[in-house]
Short mmCIF file of C-alpha atoms in Angstrom, two decimals:
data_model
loop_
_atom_site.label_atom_id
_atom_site.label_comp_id
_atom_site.label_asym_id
_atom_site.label_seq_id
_atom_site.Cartn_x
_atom_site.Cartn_y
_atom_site.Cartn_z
CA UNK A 183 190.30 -50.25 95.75
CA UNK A 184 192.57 -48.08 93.58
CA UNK A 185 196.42 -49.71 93.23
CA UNK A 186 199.92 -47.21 92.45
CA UNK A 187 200.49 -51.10 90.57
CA UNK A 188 198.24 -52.03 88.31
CA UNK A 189 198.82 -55.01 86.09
CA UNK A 190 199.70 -53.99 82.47
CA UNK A 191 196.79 -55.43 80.45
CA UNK A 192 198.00 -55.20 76.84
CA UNK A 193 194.10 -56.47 75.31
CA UNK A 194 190.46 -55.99 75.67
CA UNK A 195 187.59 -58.08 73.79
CA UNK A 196 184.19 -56.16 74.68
CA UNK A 197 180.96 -58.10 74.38
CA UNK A 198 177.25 -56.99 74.68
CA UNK A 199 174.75 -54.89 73.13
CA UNK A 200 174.12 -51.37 72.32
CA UNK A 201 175.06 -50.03 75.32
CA UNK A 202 178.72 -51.58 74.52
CA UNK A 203 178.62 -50.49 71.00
CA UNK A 204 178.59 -46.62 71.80
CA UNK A 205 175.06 -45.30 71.24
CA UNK A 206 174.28 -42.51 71.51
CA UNK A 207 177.54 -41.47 71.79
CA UNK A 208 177.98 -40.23 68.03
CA UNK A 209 181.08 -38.91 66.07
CA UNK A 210 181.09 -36.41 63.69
CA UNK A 211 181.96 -39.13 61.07
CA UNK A 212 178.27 -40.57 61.77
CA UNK A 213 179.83 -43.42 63.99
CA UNK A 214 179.21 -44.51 67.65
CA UNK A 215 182.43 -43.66 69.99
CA UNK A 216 180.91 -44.88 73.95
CA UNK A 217 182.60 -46.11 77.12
CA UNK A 218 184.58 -49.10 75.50
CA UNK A 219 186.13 -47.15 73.20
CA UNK A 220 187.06 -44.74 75.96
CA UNK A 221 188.68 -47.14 77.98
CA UNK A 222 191.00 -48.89 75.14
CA UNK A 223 192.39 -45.29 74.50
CA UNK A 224 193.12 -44.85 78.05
CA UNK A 225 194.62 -48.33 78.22
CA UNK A 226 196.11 -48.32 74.96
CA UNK A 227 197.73 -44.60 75.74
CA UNK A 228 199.83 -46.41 78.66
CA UNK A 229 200.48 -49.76 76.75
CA UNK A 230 202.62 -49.77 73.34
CA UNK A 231 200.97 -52.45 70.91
CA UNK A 232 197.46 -52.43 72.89
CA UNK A 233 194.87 -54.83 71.54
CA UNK A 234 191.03 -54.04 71.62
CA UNK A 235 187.59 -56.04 69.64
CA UNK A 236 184.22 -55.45 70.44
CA UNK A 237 181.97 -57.95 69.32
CA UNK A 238 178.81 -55.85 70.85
CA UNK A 239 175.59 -55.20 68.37
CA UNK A 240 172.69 -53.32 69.22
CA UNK A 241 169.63 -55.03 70.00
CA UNK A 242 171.16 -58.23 70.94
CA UNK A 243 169.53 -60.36 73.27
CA UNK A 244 171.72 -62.59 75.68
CA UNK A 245 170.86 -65.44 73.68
CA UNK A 246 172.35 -63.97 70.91
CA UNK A 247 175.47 -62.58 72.54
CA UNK A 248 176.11 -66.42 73.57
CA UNK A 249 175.61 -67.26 70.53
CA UNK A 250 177.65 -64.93 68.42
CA UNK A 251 180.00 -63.15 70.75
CA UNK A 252 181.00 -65.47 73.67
CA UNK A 253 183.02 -67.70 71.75
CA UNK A 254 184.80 -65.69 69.44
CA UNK A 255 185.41 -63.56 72.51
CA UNK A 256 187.04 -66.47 74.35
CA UNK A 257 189.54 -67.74 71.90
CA UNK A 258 190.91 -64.19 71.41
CA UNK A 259 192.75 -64.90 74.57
CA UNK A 260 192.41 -61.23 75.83
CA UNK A 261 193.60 -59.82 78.89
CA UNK A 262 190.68 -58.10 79.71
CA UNK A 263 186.96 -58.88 78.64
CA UNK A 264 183.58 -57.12 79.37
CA UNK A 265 180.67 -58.50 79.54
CA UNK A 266 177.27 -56.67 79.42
CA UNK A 267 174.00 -58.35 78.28
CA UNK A 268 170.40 -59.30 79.50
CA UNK A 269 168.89 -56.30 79.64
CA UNK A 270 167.21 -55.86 76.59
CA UNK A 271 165.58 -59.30 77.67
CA UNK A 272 163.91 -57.58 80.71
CA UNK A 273 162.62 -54.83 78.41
CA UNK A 274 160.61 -57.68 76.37
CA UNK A 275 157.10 -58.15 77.42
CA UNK A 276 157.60 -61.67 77.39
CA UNK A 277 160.46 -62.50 79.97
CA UNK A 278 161.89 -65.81 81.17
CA UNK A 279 164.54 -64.78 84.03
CA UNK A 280 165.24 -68.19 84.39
CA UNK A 281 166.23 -68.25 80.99
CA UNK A 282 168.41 -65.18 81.15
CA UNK A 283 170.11 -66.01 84.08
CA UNK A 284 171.03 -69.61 82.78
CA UNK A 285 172.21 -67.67 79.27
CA UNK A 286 174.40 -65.05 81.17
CA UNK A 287 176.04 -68.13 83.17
CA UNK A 288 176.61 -69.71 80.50
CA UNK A 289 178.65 -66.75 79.27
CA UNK A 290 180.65 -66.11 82.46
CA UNK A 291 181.39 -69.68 82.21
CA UNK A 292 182.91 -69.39 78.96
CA UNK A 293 185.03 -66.24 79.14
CA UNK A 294 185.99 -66.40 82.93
CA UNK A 295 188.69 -69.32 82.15
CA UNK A 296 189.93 -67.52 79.14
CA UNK A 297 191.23 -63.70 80.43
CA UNK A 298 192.74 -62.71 82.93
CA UNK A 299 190.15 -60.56 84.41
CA UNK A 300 186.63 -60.63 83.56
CA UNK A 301 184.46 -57.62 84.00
CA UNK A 302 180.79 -57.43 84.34
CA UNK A 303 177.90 -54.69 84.98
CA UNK A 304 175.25 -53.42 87.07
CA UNK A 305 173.99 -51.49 83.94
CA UNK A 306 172.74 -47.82 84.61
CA UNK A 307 169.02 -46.98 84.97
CA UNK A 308 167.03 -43.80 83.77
CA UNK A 309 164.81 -42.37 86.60
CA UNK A 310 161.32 -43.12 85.65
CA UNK A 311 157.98 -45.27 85.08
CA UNK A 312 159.69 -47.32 82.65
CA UNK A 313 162.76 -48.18 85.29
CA UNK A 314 160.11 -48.92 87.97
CA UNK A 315 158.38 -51.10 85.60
CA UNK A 316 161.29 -53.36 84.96
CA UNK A 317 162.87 -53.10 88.50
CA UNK A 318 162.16 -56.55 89.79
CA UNK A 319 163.27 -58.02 86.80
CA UNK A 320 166.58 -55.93 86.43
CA UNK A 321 167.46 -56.52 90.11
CA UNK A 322 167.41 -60.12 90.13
CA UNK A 323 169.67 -60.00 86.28
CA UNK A 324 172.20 -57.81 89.22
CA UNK A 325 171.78 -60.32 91.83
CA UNK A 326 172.27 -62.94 88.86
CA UNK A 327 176.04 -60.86 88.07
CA UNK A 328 176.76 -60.59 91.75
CA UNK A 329 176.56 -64.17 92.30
CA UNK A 330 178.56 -65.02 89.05
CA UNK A 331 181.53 -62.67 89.81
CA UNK A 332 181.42 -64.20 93.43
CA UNK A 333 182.12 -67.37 92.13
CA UNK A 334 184.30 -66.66 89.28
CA UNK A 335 186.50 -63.84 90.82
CA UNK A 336 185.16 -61.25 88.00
CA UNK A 337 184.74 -57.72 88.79
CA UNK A 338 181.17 -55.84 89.06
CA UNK A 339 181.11 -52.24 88.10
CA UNK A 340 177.78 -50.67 90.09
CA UNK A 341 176.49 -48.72 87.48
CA UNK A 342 172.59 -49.04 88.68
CA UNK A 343 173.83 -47.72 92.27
CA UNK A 344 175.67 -44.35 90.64
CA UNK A 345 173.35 -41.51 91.09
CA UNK A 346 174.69 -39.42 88.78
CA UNK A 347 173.54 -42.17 85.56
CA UNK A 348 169.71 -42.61 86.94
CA UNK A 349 170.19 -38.48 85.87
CA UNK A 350 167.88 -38.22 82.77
CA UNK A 351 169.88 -35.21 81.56
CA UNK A 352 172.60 -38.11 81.12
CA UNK A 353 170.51 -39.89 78.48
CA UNK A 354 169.67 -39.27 74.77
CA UNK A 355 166.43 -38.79 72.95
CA UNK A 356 165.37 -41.75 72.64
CA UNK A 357 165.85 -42.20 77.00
CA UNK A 358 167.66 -46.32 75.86
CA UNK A 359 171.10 -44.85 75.93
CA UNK A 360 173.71 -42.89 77.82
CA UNK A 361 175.08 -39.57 76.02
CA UNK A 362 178.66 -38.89 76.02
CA UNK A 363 179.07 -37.28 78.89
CA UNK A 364 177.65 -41.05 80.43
CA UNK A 365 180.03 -42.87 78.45
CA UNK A 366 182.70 -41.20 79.69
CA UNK A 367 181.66 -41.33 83.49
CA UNK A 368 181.32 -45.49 82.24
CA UNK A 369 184.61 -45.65 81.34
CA UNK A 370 186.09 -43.77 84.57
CA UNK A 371 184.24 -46.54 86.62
CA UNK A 372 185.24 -49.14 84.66
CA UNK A 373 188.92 -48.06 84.51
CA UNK A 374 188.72 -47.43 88.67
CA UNK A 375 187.39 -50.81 88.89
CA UNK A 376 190.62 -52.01 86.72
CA UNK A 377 193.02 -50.78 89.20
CA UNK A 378 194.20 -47.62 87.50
CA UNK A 379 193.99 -43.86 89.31
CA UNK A 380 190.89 -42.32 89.54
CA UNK A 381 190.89 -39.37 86.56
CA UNK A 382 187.59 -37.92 87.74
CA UNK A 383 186.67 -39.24 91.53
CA UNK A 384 182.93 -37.68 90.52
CA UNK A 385 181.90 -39.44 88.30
CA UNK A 386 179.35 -41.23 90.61
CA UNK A 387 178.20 -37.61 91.54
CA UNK A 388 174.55 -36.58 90.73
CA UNK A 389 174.96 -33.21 88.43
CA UNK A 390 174.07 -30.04 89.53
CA UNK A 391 170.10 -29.39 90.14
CA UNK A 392 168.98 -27.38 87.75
CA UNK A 393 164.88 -26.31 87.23
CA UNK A 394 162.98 -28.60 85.73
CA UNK A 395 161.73 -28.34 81.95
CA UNK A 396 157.94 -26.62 81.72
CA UNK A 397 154.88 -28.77 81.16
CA UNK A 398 154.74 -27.57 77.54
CA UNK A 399 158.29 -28.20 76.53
CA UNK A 400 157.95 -32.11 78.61
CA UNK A 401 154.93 -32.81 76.13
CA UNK A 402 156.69 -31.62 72.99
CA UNK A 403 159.73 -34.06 74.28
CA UNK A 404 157.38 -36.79 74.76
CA UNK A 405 155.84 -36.81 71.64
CA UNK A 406 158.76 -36.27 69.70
CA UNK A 407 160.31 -39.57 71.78
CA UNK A 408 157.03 -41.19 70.84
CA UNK A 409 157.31 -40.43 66.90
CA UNK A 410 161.25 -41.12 66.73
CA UNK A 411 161.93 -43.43 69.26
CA UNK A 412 158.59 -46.08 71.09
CA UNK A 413 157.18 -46.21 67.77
CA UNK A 414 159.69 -47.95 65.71
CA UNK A 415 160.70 -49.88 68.85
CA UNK A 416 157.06 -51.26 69.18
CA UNK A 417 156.94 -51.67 65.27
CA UNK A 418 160.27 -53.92 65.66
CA UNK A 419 158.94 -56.38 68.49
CA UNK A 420 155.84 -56.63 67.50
CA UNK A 421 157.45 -58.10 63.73
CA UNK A 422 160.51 -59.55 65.80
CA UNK A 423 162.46 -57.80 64.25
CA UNK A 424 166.16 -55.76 66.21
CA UNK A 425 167.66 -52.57 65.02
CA UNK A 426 171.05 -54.79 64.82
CA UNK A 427 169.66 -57.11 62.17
CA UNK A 428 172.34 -57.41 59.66
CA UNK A 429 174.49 -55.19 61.66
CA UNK A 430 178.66 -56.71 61.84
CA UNK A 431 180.38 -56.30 65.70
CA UNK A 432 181.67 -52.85 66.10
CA UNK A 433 185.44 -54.24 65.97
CA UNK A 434 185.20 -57.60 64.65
CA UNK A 435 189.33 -58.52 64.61
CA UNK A 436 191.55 -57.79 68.16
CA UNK A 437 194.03 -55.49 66.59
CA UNK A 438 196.68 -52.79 67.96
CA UNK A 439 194.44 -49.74 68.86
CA UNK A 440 194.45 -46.31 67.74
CA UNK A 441 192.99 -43.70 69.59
CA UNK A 442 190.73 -42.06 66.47
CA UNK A 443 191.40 -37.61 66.61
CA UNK A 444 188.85 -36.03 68.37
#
């Protein structure tokens, strides 16, 4: 429920994976923007001396957001943390919910005692085969982050119920990541969920219908994805490797936050 009174959080520490990092949602400048950048400008435009680190790395597997992130997130002592990992687990052939679910309460363990409000995610879901393969397995991580923020008074942002980010007009190329129009409509839910007045009320809305690409132009898309985008992802699990390999956190160090020119 939206609030005229909403607490003045003066920090944020974000934590997860690519989807926290920003892809795709590229600056000019060759750098990754996304919905947690959003929201510390929004926060940091109403708050003088605003605080914001994210820890998140693309490819990172919950194991190695406990691992890396949790911690470091936890002694920062932030206001305000996010917390969105686990599903680049359920994308791995080889999948031990159990596992998962005992990592990500592990995490919401850690950081629950250590902000003042903890947020967590029902992340978003392209329409398609590969979201109906993985269903089952993303549905129980969600029941996983209900049941957590249940008993740890965290908030869930219902990105997998949003119509409008299941659009696959709101994804990139490579159909992993939101574009920037979904990192902004990320940020509006997330800042909603925070308390603040709703900027766009919409954003849940599905976008306008418009016809649907021709056969020819979906098979030139699909094997461009194929070339650019499965093939380099298969190349990297089958060596175990992760396109974050050697890769620093976005925002290592919580510092005063300023909101880069457009």
């Amino acid at each position: 429920m939206q609030t005229n009174t909403t607490p003045p959080y003066s920090s944020l520490v974000a934590v997860g994976d690519s989807f926290t990092e920003g892809m795709s949602d590229l600056l000019p400048d060759g750098t990754y923007r996304g919905w947690a950048d959003l929201l510390a400008g929004r926060m940091a435009a109403r708050t003088p001396g605003f605080r914001y680190a994210n820890l998140a790395v693309r490819g990172k597997l919950i194991g190695q957001i406990v691992e890396e992130q949790v911690d470091v997130a936890a002694a920062m002592g932030a206001d305000v943390i996010t917390l969105v990992g686990g599903l680049n687990d359920t994308l791995r052939p080889k999948c031990d919910m159990g596992r998962v679910t005992g990592l990500l309460t592990e995490a919401v363990e850690r950081l629950a005692p250590s902000c003042k409000r903890l947020v967590l995610m029902r992340s978003p879901g392209r329409q398609g085969p590969v979201l109906e393969r993985f269903r089952p397995r993303m549905e129980e991580l969600f029941a996983c982050v209900d049941g957590l923020a249940a008993r740890h008074d965290a908030l869930v942002v219902d990105l997998y119920g949003a119509p409008s980010l299941g659009d696959p007009r709101m994804w990139d190329v490579d159909r992993l990541h939101l574009t920037a129009e979904g990192h902004r409509r990320v940020a509006e839910a997330v800042w909603q969920a925070l308390g603040h007045e709703a900027e766009d009320t919409d954003w849940h809305t599905p976008m306008p219908a418009t016809l649907p690409p021709g056969w020819l132009t979906r098979r030139v898309a699909d094997a461009r994805f194929a070339r650019r985008h499965l093939l380099p992802w298969i190349g990297r699990r089958l060596t175990g490797r992760s396109s974050g390999d050697g890769l620093p956190p976005k925002r290592p160090e919580l510092l005063p936050y300023e909101v880069p020119p457009a």
